[in-house]
Short mmCIF file of C-alpha atoms and ligand atoms in Angstrom, two decimals:
data_model
loop_
_atom_site.label_atom_id
_atom_site.label_comp_id
_atom_site.label_asym_id
_atom_site.label_seq_id
_atom_site.Cartn_x
_atom_site.Cartn_y
_atom_site.Cartn_z
CA UNK A 1046 0.23 -93.81 7.92
CA UNK A 1047 0.23 -90.00 8.09
CA UNK A 1048 1.23 -88.18 4.89
CA UNK A 1049 2.46 -84.62 4.39
CA UNK A 1050 -0.73 -83.82 2.47
CA UNK A 1051 -3.06 -85.05 5.22
CA UNK A 1052 -1.04 -83.38 7.96
CA UNK A 1053 -1.04 -80.02 6.17
CA UNK A 1054 -4.74 -80.28 5.42
CA UNK A 1055 -5.62 -81.05 9.05
CA UNK A 1056 -3.35 -78.25 10.25
CA UNK A 1057 -4.92 -75.72 7.85
CA UNK A 1058 -8.35 -76.41 9.31
CA UNK A 1059 -7.14 -76.56 12.93
CA UNK A 1060 -9.29 -75.25 15.77
CA UNK A 1061 -7.37 -76.77 18.68
CA UNK A 1062 -6.69 -73.37 20.29
CA UNK A 1063 -7.99 -69.80 20.13
CA UNK A 1064 -5.24 -68.63 17.75
CA UNK A 1065 -7.25 -70.24 14.98
CA UNK A 1066 -9.99 -67.64 15.47
CA UNK A 1067 -7.73 -64.65 14.72
CA UNK A 1068 -5.48 -66.08 12.00
CA UNK A 1069 -5.62 -65.07 8.35
CA UNK A 1070 -3.63 -68.14 7.29
CA UNK A 1071 -2.15 -71.14 9.00
CA UNK A 1072 1.63 -71.17 8.54
CA UNK A 1073 2.42 -74.85 8.17
CA UNK A 1074 6.04 -74.81 7.01
CA UNK A 1075 8.09 -74.82 3.80
CA UNK A 1076 10.96 -76.74 2.31
CA UNK A 1077 11.88 -79.99 0.61
CA UNK A 1078 10.51 -83.02 2.42
CA UNK A 1079 13.92 -84.71 2.24
CA UNK A 1080 15.69 -81.80 3.97
CA UNK A 1081 18.40 -82.82 6.43
CA UNK A 1082 18.24 -79.54 8.34
CA UNK A 1083 15.10 -78.20 10.03
CA UNK A 1084 14.75 -74.64 11.39
CA UNK A 1085 12.08 -74.00 14.00
CA UNK A 1086 10.98 -70.51 15.03
CA UNK A 1087 8.43 -69.38 17.53
CA UNK A 1088 5.30 -68.48 15.62
CA UNK A 1089 4.12 -66.49 12.62
CA UNK A 1090 4.26 -62.69 12.64
CA UNK A 1091 2.07 -60.34 10.64
CA UNK A 1092 3.64 -60.94 7.21
CA UNK A 1093 3.68 -64.69 7.75
CA UNK A 1094 0.02 -64.66 8.78
CA UNK A 1095 -0.88 -62.71 5.64
CA UNK A 1096 1.14 -64.94 3.29
CA UNK A 1097 0.87 -68.33 4.96
CA UNK A 1098 4.65 -68.81 4.83
CA UNK A 1099 7.19 -68.79 7.67
CA UNK A 1100 9.86 -66.11 7.99
CA UNK A 1101 8.84 -63.83 5.12
CA UNK A 1102 8.89 -60.53 7.11
CA UNK A 1103 11.92 -58.50 8.28
CA UNK A 1104 13.22 -61.33 10.51
CA UNK A 1105 12.86 -63.71 7.57
CA UNK A 1106 14.96 -61.45 5.33
CA UNK A 1107 17.73 -61.62 7.88
CA UNK A 1108 17.31 -65.38 8.26
CA UNK A 1109 17.68 -65.82 4.48
CA UNK A 1110 20.89 -63.76 4.57
CA UNK A 1111 22.26 -65.73 7.52
CA UNK A 1112 21.55 -69.02 5.79
CA UNK A 1113 22.94 -68.03 2.42
CA UNK A 1114 26.30 -67.24 4.05
CA UNK A 1115 26.62 -70.95 4.86
CA UNK A 1116 25.06 -72.42 1.71
CA UNK A 1117 21.66 -73.02 3.22
CA UNK A 1118 18.28 -71.70 2.16
CA UNK A 1119 14.69 -72.57 1.47
CA UNK A 1120 15.81 -74.93 -1.32
CA UNK A 1121 17.69 -77.27 1.05
CA UNK A 1122 16.15 -76.70 4.51
CA UNK A 1123 12.75 -77.17 6.08
CA UNK A 1124 11.46 -74.11 7.98
CA UNK A 1125 8.55 -74.04 10.41
CA UNK A 1126 7.46 -72.77 13.83
CA UNK A 1127 6.39 -74.07 17.24
CA UNK A 1128 2.90 -72.60 16.73
CA UNK A 1129 1.36 -72.45 13.29
CA UNK A 1130 -0.96 -69.47 13.83
CA UNK A 1131 -0.04 -65.88 14.67
CA UNK A 1132 -0.29 -64.88 18.32
CA UNK A 1133 -2.13 -61.50 18.34
CA UNK A 1134 0.28 -58.57 18.53
CA UNK A 1135 3.22 -60.99 18.19
CA UNK A 1136 3.14 -61.90 21.88
CA UNK A 1137 4.90 -65.10 22.97
CA UNK A 1138 2.73 -68.16 22.34
CA UNK A 1139 1.15 -69.39 25.59
CA UNK A 1140 2.13 -72.79 26.96
CA UNK A 1141 -1.43 -73.99 26.28
CA UNK A 1142 -1.17 -72.86 22.64
CA UNK A 1143 2.20 -74.59 22.26
CA UNK A 1144 0.75 -77.77 23.79
CA UNK A 1145 -2.19 -77.68 21.40
CA UNK A 1146 0.06 -77.17 18.36
CA UNK A 1147 3.08 -79.35 19.14
CA UNK A 1148 1.60 -82.56 17.67
CA UNK A 1149 1.88 -80.97 14.19
CA UNK A 1150 5.58 -80.32 14.74
CA UNK A 1151 6.09 -83.85 16.05
CA UNK A 1152 4.48 -85.28 12.92
CA UNK A 1153 6.50 -82.97 10.69
CA UNK A 1154 9.68 -84.16 12.41
CA UNK A 1155 8.65 -87.83 12.06
CA UNK A 1156 7.95 -87.42 8.36
CA UNK A 1157 11.07 -85.35 7.63
CA UNK A 1158 13.54 -87.30 9.80
CA UNK A 1159 16.03 -84.40 9.90
CA UNK A 1160 19.63 -84.90 11.00
CA UNK A 1161 19.89 -81.40 12.46
CA UNK A 1162 17.29 -79.21 14.19
CA UNK A 1163 18.08 -75.53 14.67
CA UNK A 1164 15.90 -73.71 17.20
CA UNK A 1165 15.51 -70.04 16.38
CA UNK A 1166 15.27 -68.18 19.68
CA UNK A 1167 14.56 -69.11 23.27
CA UNK A 1168 10.92 -70.14 22.90
CA UNK A 1169 11.78 -72.96 20.48
CA UNK A 1170 14.91 -73.92 22.44
CA UNK A 1171 13.02 -74.10 25.74
CA UNK A 1172 10.35 -76.22 24.14
CA UNK A 1173 12.61 -78.57 22.17
CA UNK A 1174 15.98 -78.73 23.94
CA UNK A 1175 15.39 -78.07 27.65
CA UNK A 1176 12.76 -76.23 29.67
CA UNK A 1177 15.38 -74.09 31.41
CA UNK A 1178 17.49 -73.46 28.28
CA UNK A 1179 19.43 -70.18 28.53
CA UNK A 1180 19.83 -68.78 25.04
CA UNK A 1181 22.47 -66.21 26.02
CA UNK A 1182 24.70 -68.92 27.49
CA UNK A 1183 23.87 -71.97 25.39
CA UNK A 1184 23.36 -70.68 21.84
CA UNK A 1185 25.59 -72.54 19.38
CA UNK A 1186 26.06 -75.59 21.62
CA UNK A 1187 25.01 -79.04 20.39
CA UNK A 1188 22.65 -81.46 22.10
CA UNK A 1189 21.91 -84.99 20.90
CA UNK A 1190 18.30 -86.05 21.35
CA UNK A 1191 17.23 -89.36 19.91
CA UNK A 1192 19.92 -89.27 17.23
CA UNK A 1193 19.07 -85.74 16.07
CA UNK A 1194 21.63 -82.96 16.64
CA UNK A 1195 19.91 -79.92 18.18
CA UNK A 1196 21.27 -76.41 18.49
CA UNK A 1197 19.83 -72.94 19.03
CA UNK A 1198 20.65 -69.59 17.46
CA UNK A 1199 19.53 -66.18 18.59
CA UNK A 1200 16.21 -65.37 16.96
CA UNK A 1201 16.70 -63.18 13.86
CA UNK A 1202 14.30 -60.60 15.42
CA UNK A 1203 16.68 -60.34 18.38
CA UNK A 1204 19.56 -59.84 15.93
CA UNK A 1205 17.64 -57.00 14.28
CA UNK A 1206 17.19 -55.27 17.64
CA UNK A 1207 20.61 -55.99 19.13
CA UNK A 1208 23.61 -55.81 16.81
CA UNK A 1209 26.00 -56.85 19.58
CA UNK A 1210 24.64 -60.41 19.29
CA UNK A 1211 25.71 -60.73 15.66
CA UNK A 1212 29.39 -61.74 16.09
CA UNK A 1213 28.33 -64.68 18.31
CA UNK A 1214 25.78 -65.70 15.72
CA UNK A 1215 28.40 -65.57 12.97
CA UNK A 1216 30.50 -68.03 14.97
CA UNK A 1217 27.44 -70.24 15.57
CA UNK A 1218 26.68 -70.23 11.84
CA UNK A 1219 30.20 -71.37 11.00
CA UNK A 1220 29.84 -74.25 13.44
CA UNK A 1221 26.48 -75.08 11.93
CA UNK A 1222 28.09 -75.16 8.50
CA UNK A 1223 30.70 -77.64 9.77
CA UNK A 1224 28.01 -79.82 11.30
CA UNK A 1225 25.93 -79.79 8.11
CA UNK A 1226 28.95 -80.86 6.05
CA UNK A 1227 29.74 -83.61 8.58
CA UNK A 1228 26.27 -85.18 8.36
CA UNK A 1229 25.39 -84.48 4.72
CA UNK A 1230 24.77 -87.48 2.48
CA UNK A 1231 25.53 -85.27 -0.53
CA UNK A 1232 27.55 -82.18 0.49
CA UNK A 1233 27.13 -80.66 -3.00
CA UNK A 1234 23.55 -80.00 -1.99
CA UNK A 1235 24.90 -77.16 0.13
CA UNK A 1236 26.75 -74.60 -1.96
CA UNK A 1237 29.48 -74.46 0.66
CA UNK A 1238 33.00 -73.71 -0.44
N1 URA B 849 9.26 -65.13 13.76
C1 URA B 849 9.13 -66.47 13.97
O1 URA B 849 9.48 -66.99 15.02
N2 URA B 849 8.60 -67.18 12.98
C2 URA B 849 8.22 -66.67 11.81
O2 URA B 849 7.75 -67.42 10.96
C3 URA B 849 8.38 -65.28 11.62
C4 URA B 849 8.90 -64.53 12.60
#
């Protein structure tokens, strides 16, 4: 049986694609291993590569703010990415890089058994919800896949660049809050009033 420790150790030493040659650190993921909600971004940026933690740069600051509005945060969610190593210059991860890395995410999902998966941005949504997912049309909608409720939000980096997307995201966050409360075993875990 795979354990979190083994999985993280294997991932840290990974050489399955060329991103491993340019990384400073592998960015495995953070959060309690009994989290009910899992957030999945695209791949580490510069700050994440330097620190080995997901969403710790400017986009991460915004993500923390978005989550705290609805009683979520690093203390009650698991946060990771489709690819665990930084694509040079923050380009989109190639399909071959995603293919090489996706087994780590699959194992993380098996171990965590989340009730809700939130894709951050189109790359994660296209990989995890549907290949032709349209983020501008389908953000905030819910999709059941194998008993897990999936949704996608605009990527926080997109929200930094384009303020006009923020009202939609605020509505999506309120719906996410309702969903979290509906599935929570212990709602007091989420400081939602
Ligand atoms: N953008 C992502 O998609 N993931 C991170 O971890 C940081 C920025």
